[in-house]
PDB file of C-alpha atoms in Angstrom:
ATOM      1  CA  GLN A   1      -5.744 -17.962  15.555  1.00  0.00           C
ATOM      2  CA  VAL A   2      -4.152 -14.810  14.717  1.00  0.00           C
ATOM      3  CA  HIS A   3      -1.725 -13.042  17.107  1.00  0.00           C
ATOM      4  CA  LEU A   4       0.382  -9.486  17.002  1.00  0.00           C
ATOM      5  CA  VAL A   5       3.325  -8.955  18.781  1.00  0.00           C
ATOM      6  CA  GLU A   6       4.906  -5.172  18.754  1.00  0.00           C
ATOM      7  CA  SER A   7       8.292  -4.468  19.706  1.00  0.00           C
ATOM      8  CA  GLY A   8      10.898  -1.579  19.470  1.00  0.00           C
ATOM      9  CA  GLY A   9       9.142   1.070  21.862  1.00  0.00           C
ATOM     10  CA  GLY A  10      11.289   3.107  23.742  1.00  0.00           C
ATOM     11  CA  SER A  11      12.177   6.841  25.346  1.00  0.00           C
ATOM     12  CA  VAL A  12      13.925   8.998  23.056  1.00  0.00           C
ATOM     13  CA  GLN A  13      14.692  12.771  22.875  1.00  0.00           C
ATOM     14  CA  THR A  14      13.161  15.037  20.646  1.00  0.00           C
ATOM     15  CA  GLY A  15      14.779  14.532  16.772  1.00  0.00           C
ATOM     16  CA  GLY A  16      15.528  11.169  17.634  1.00  0.00           C
ATOM     17  CA  SER A  17      14.423   7.814  16.161  1.00  0.00           C
ATOM     18  CA  LEU A  18      12.910   4.682  16.957  1.00  0.00           C
ATOM     19  CA  ARG A  19      11.856   1.686  14.722  1.00  0.00           C
ATOM     20  CA  LEU A  20       8.778  -0.410  15.838  1.00  0.00           C
ATOM     21  CA  SER A  21       8.192  -3.972  14.604  1.00  0.00           C
ATOM     22  CA  CYS A  22       5.052  -5.914  14.561  1.00  0.00           C
ATOM     23  CA  VAL A  23       5.630  -9.723  14.119  1.00  0.00           C
ATOM     24  CA  ALA A  24       1.752 -11.144  12.553  1.00  0.00           C
ATOM     25  CA  SER A  25       1.163 -14.852  12.373  1.00  0.00           C
ATOM     26  CA  GLU A  26       1.559 -16.125   8.955  1.00  0.00           C
ATOM     27  CA  SER A  27      -2.310 -16.450   7.652  1.00  0.00           C
ATOM     28  CA  THR A  28      -2.428 -12.664   9.162  1.00  0.00           C
ATOM     29  CA  TYR A  29       0.168 -10.897   7.334  1.00  0.00           C
ATOM     30  CA  ARG A  30      -0.320 -12.654   3.813  1.00  0.00           C
ATOM     31  CA  ARG A  31      -4.075 -11.458   3.324  1.00  0.00           C
ATOM     32  CA  ALA A  32      -4.706  -8.275   5.510  1.00  0.00           C
ATOM     33  CA  CYS A  33      -4.343  -4.558   5.895  1.00  0.00           C
ATOM     34  CA  MET A  34      -1.773  -3.680   8.303  1.00  0.00           C
ATOM     35  CA  GLY A  35      -1.803  -0.850  10.180  1.00  0.00           C
ATOM     36  CA  TRP A  36      -0.201   1.419  13.387  1.00  0.00           C
ATOM     37  CA  PHE A  37      -2.492   3.276  15.662  1.00  0.00           C
ATOM     38  CA  ARG A  38      -1.115   4.963  18.468  1.00  0.00           C
ATOM     39  CA  GLN A  39      -3.253   6.571  21.781  1.00  0.00           C
ATOM     40  CA  ALA A  40      -1.975   9.249  24.155  1.00  0.00           C
ATOM     41  CA  PRO A  41      -3.411   9.543  27.487  1.00  0.00           C
ATOM     42  CA  GLY A  42      -6.442  11.248  27.465  1.00  0.00           C
ATOM     43  CA  LYS A  43      -6.719  11.722  23.797  1.00  0.00           C
ATOM     44  CA  GLU A  44      -8.785   9.003  20.985  1.00  0.00           C
ATOM     45  CA  ARG A  45      -7.023   6.551  19.272  1.00  0.00           C
ATOM     46  CA  GLU A  46      -5.231   8.110  16.235  1.00  0.00           C
ATOM     47  CA  ARG A  47      -4.335   5.806  12.831  1.00  0.00           C
ATOM     48  CA  VAL A  48      -0.694   6.380  12.017  1.00  0.00           C
ATOM     49  CA  ALA A  49      -0.291   4.270   9.215  1.00  0.00           C
ATOM     50  CA  THR A  50      -1.481   1.193   6.903  1.00  0.00           C
ATOM     51  CA  LEU A  51      -0.183  -0.812   4.624  1.00  0.00           C
ATOM     52  CA  ASN A  52      -1.896  -3.350   1.982  1.00  0.00           C
ATOM     53  CA  THR A  53       0.613  -6.507   2.869  1.00  0.00           C
ATOM     54  CA  TYR A  54      -1.179  -8.044  -0.645  1.00  0.00           C
ATOM     55  CA  GLY A  55      -0.864  -4.868  -2.571  1.00  0.00           C
ATOM     56  CA  GLY A  56       1.513  -2.807  -0.729  1.00  0.00           C
ATOM     57  CA  ALA A  57      -0.507   0.434  -0.952  1.00  0.00           C
ATOM     58  CA  ALA A  58       0.520   2.735   2.091  1.00  0.00           C
ATOM     59  CA  THR A  59      -1.448   5.828   3.972  1.00  0.00           C
ATOM     60  CA  PHE A  60       0.122   8.013   6.841  1.00  0.00           C
ATOM     61  CA  ALA A  61      -1.483  10.095   8.906  1.00  0.00           C
ATOM     62  CA  ASP A  62      -0.676  14.182   7.825  1.00  0.00           C
ATOM     63  CA  SER A  63       0.979  14.260  11.400  1.00  0.00           C
ATOM     64  CA  VAL A  64       3.503  12.056  10.566  1.00  0.00           C
ATOM     65  CA  LYS A  65       3.790  12.145   6.798  1.00  0.00           C
ATOM     66  CA  GLY A  66       7.706  12.674   5.917  1.00  0.00           C
ATOM     67  CA  ARG A  67       8.941  11.453   9.234  1.00  0.00           C
ATOM     68  CA  PHE A  68       7.888   8.198   9.474  1.00  0.00           C
ATOM     69  CA  THR A  69       7.827   5.533   7.349  1.00  0.00           C
ATOM     70  CA  LEU A  70       6.836   1.550   6.465  1.00  0.00           C
ATOM     71  CA  SER A  71       8.535  -1.388   5.894  1.00  0.00           C
ATOM     72  CA  GLN A  72       8.066  -4.998   5.377  1.00  0.00           C
ATOM     73  CA  ASP A  73       9.552  -8.305   5.485  1.00  0.00           C
ATOM     74  CA  PRO A  74       7.303 -10.771   4.248  1.00  0.00           C
ATOM     75  CA  ALA A  75       9.291 -13.697   4.911  1.00  0.00           C
ATOM     76  CA  LYS A  76       9.228 -12.738   8.649  1.00  0.00           C
ATOM     77  CA  ASN A  77       5.609 -11.871   8.732  1.00  0.00           C
ATOM     78  CA  THR A  78       6.893  -8.401   9.879  1.00  0.00           C
ATOM     79  CA  LEU A  79       5.660  -4.725   9.589  1.00  0.00           C
ATOM     80  CA  TYR A  80       7.945  -2.130  10.889  1.00  0.00           C
ATOM     81  CA  LEU A  81       7.114   1.648  11.230  1.00  0.00           C
ATOM     82  CA  GLN A  82      10.338   3.772  11.233  1.00  0.00           C
ATOM     83  CA  MET A  83       9.673   6.533  13.062  1.00  0.00           C
ATOM     84  CA  ASP A  84      12.118   9.905  12.704  1.00  0.00           C
ATOM     85  CA  SER A  85      12.687  13.353  13.779  1.00  0.00           C
ATOM     86  CA  LEU A  86      10.245  12.494  16.471  1.00  0.00           C
ATOM     87  CA  GLU A  87       8.115  14.682  18.395  1.00  0.00           C
ATOM     88  CA  LEU A  88       7.063  15.589  21.909  1.00  0.00           C
ATOM     89  CA  SER A  89       3.422  15.038  20.344  1.00  0.00           C
ATOM     90  CA  ASP A  90       4.402  11.365  19.255  1.00  0.00           C
ATOM     91  CA  THR A  91       4.705   9.830  23.006  1.00  0.00           C
ATOM     92  CA  ALA A  92       1.698   7.404  22.923  1.00  0.00           C
ATOM     93  CA  THR A  93       1.114   3.923  23.282  1.00  0.00           C
ATOM     94  CA  TYR A  94       1.585   2.293  19.397  1.00  0.00           C
ATOM     95  CA  TYR A  95      -0.717  -0.340  18.591  1.00  0.00           C
ATOM     96  CA  CYS A  96      -0.434  -2.773  15.825  1.00  0.00           C
ATOM     97  CA  ALA A  97      -3.672  -4.080  13.892  1.00  0.00           C
ATOM     98  CA  ALA A  98      -4.730  -6.189  11.541  1.00  0.00           C
ATOM     99  CA  ALA A  99      -7.725  -6.126   9.437  1.00  0.00           C
ATOM    100  CA  LEU A 100      -8.172  -9.727   7.314  1.00  0.00           C
ATOM    101  CA  GLY A 101      -9.017  -9.828   3.576  1.00  0.00           C
ATOM    102  CA  ILE A 102      -7.777  -9.298   0.277  1.00  0.00           C
ATOM    103  CA  TYR A 103      -8.162  -5.432  -0.413  1.00  0.00           C
ATOM    104  CA  SER A 104      -7.219  -3.523  -3.412  1.00  0.00           C
ATOM    105  CA  GLY A 105      -5.566  -0.348  -3.217  1.00  0.00           C
ATOM    106  CA  ALA A 106      -4.997   1.470   0.177  1.00  0.00           C
ATOM    107  CA  CYS A 107      -6.410   0.283   3.461  1.00  0.00           C
ATOM    108  CA  LEU A 108      -8.780   3.389   4.049  1.00  0.00           C
ATOM    109  CA  MET A 109     -11.271   1.274   5.583  1.00  0.00           C
ATOM    110  CA  ASP A 110     -13.271   2.083   8.914  1.00  0.00           C
ATOM    111  CA  ASP A 111     -11.129   1.625  12.276  1.00  0.00           C
ATOM    112  CA  ARG A 112     -13.504  -1.336  12.981  1.00  0.00           C
ATOM    113  CA  LYS A 113     -12.375  -3.201  10.592  1.00  0.00           C
ATOM    114  CA  PHE A 114      -9.522  -3.821  12.644  1.00  0.00           C
ATOM    115  CA  THR A 115     -10.286  -6.752  14.627  1.00  0.00           C
ATOM    116  CA  TYR A 116      -6.987  -7.884  15.684  1.00  0.00           C
ATOM    117  CA  TRP A 117      -4.596  -5.806  17.935  1.00  0.00           C
ATOM    118  CA  GLY A 118      -1.231  -6.238  19.454  1.00  0.00           C
ATOM    119  CA  GLN A 119      -0.241  -5.736  22.973  1.00  0.00           C
ATOM    120  CA  GLY A 120       0.515  -2.138  22.250  1.00  0.00           C
ATOM    121  CA  THR A 121       4.519  -0.688  22.754  1.00  0.00           C
ATOM    122  CA  GLN A 122       5.276   2.589  24.446  1.00  0.00           C
ATOM    123  CA  VAL A 123       6.700   5.260  22.501  1.00  0.00           C
ATOM    124  CA  THR A 124       7.872   8.299  24.843  1.00  0.00           C
ATOM    125  CA  VAL A 125       9.609  11.630  23.367  1.00  0.00           C
ATOM    126  CA  SER A 126      11.229  14.123  25.784  1.00  0.00           C
ATOM    127  CA  ALA A 127      12.713  17.365  25.466  1.00  0.00           C
TER     128      ALA A 127
END
C-alpha cells in the first residue's frame, strides 16, 4: 500500500521561505518519480517540481525556477521542497504525488501517471 504524507505548509509573508516535506512508504520512494503539484482556488492544478528518485533528475515549473529547490533523504524516504522568495501567486494547496516505476532521466510523463497522492498541505503567502 502506498502512502504519501506532506507537511510543512503554513502562512508566510512575501519574500519568506517554507520547506515542505513528503514522506513516502519505502516501496514507493525507491522506484518512482516523485512530484510536487499545487492548486489554488479556481485554478487548474500545476506541476511544480519533480524528481526521479532512481536517477536524480529534477524538473521545475518556469514559475518557480530559481526560487524552489528539491532535495531528498533516501534513508527517510523523504522528499523536500524548499520554497524561497515566496510570492502571492504561490498561495495554494501543495500535493505530493508519485508515479511508480523506474524511469530514465527527468520525470516528463503525463500527470495521469502520478497515481498516488498525499492529502495536501496549505501554503498561504500574504503581503
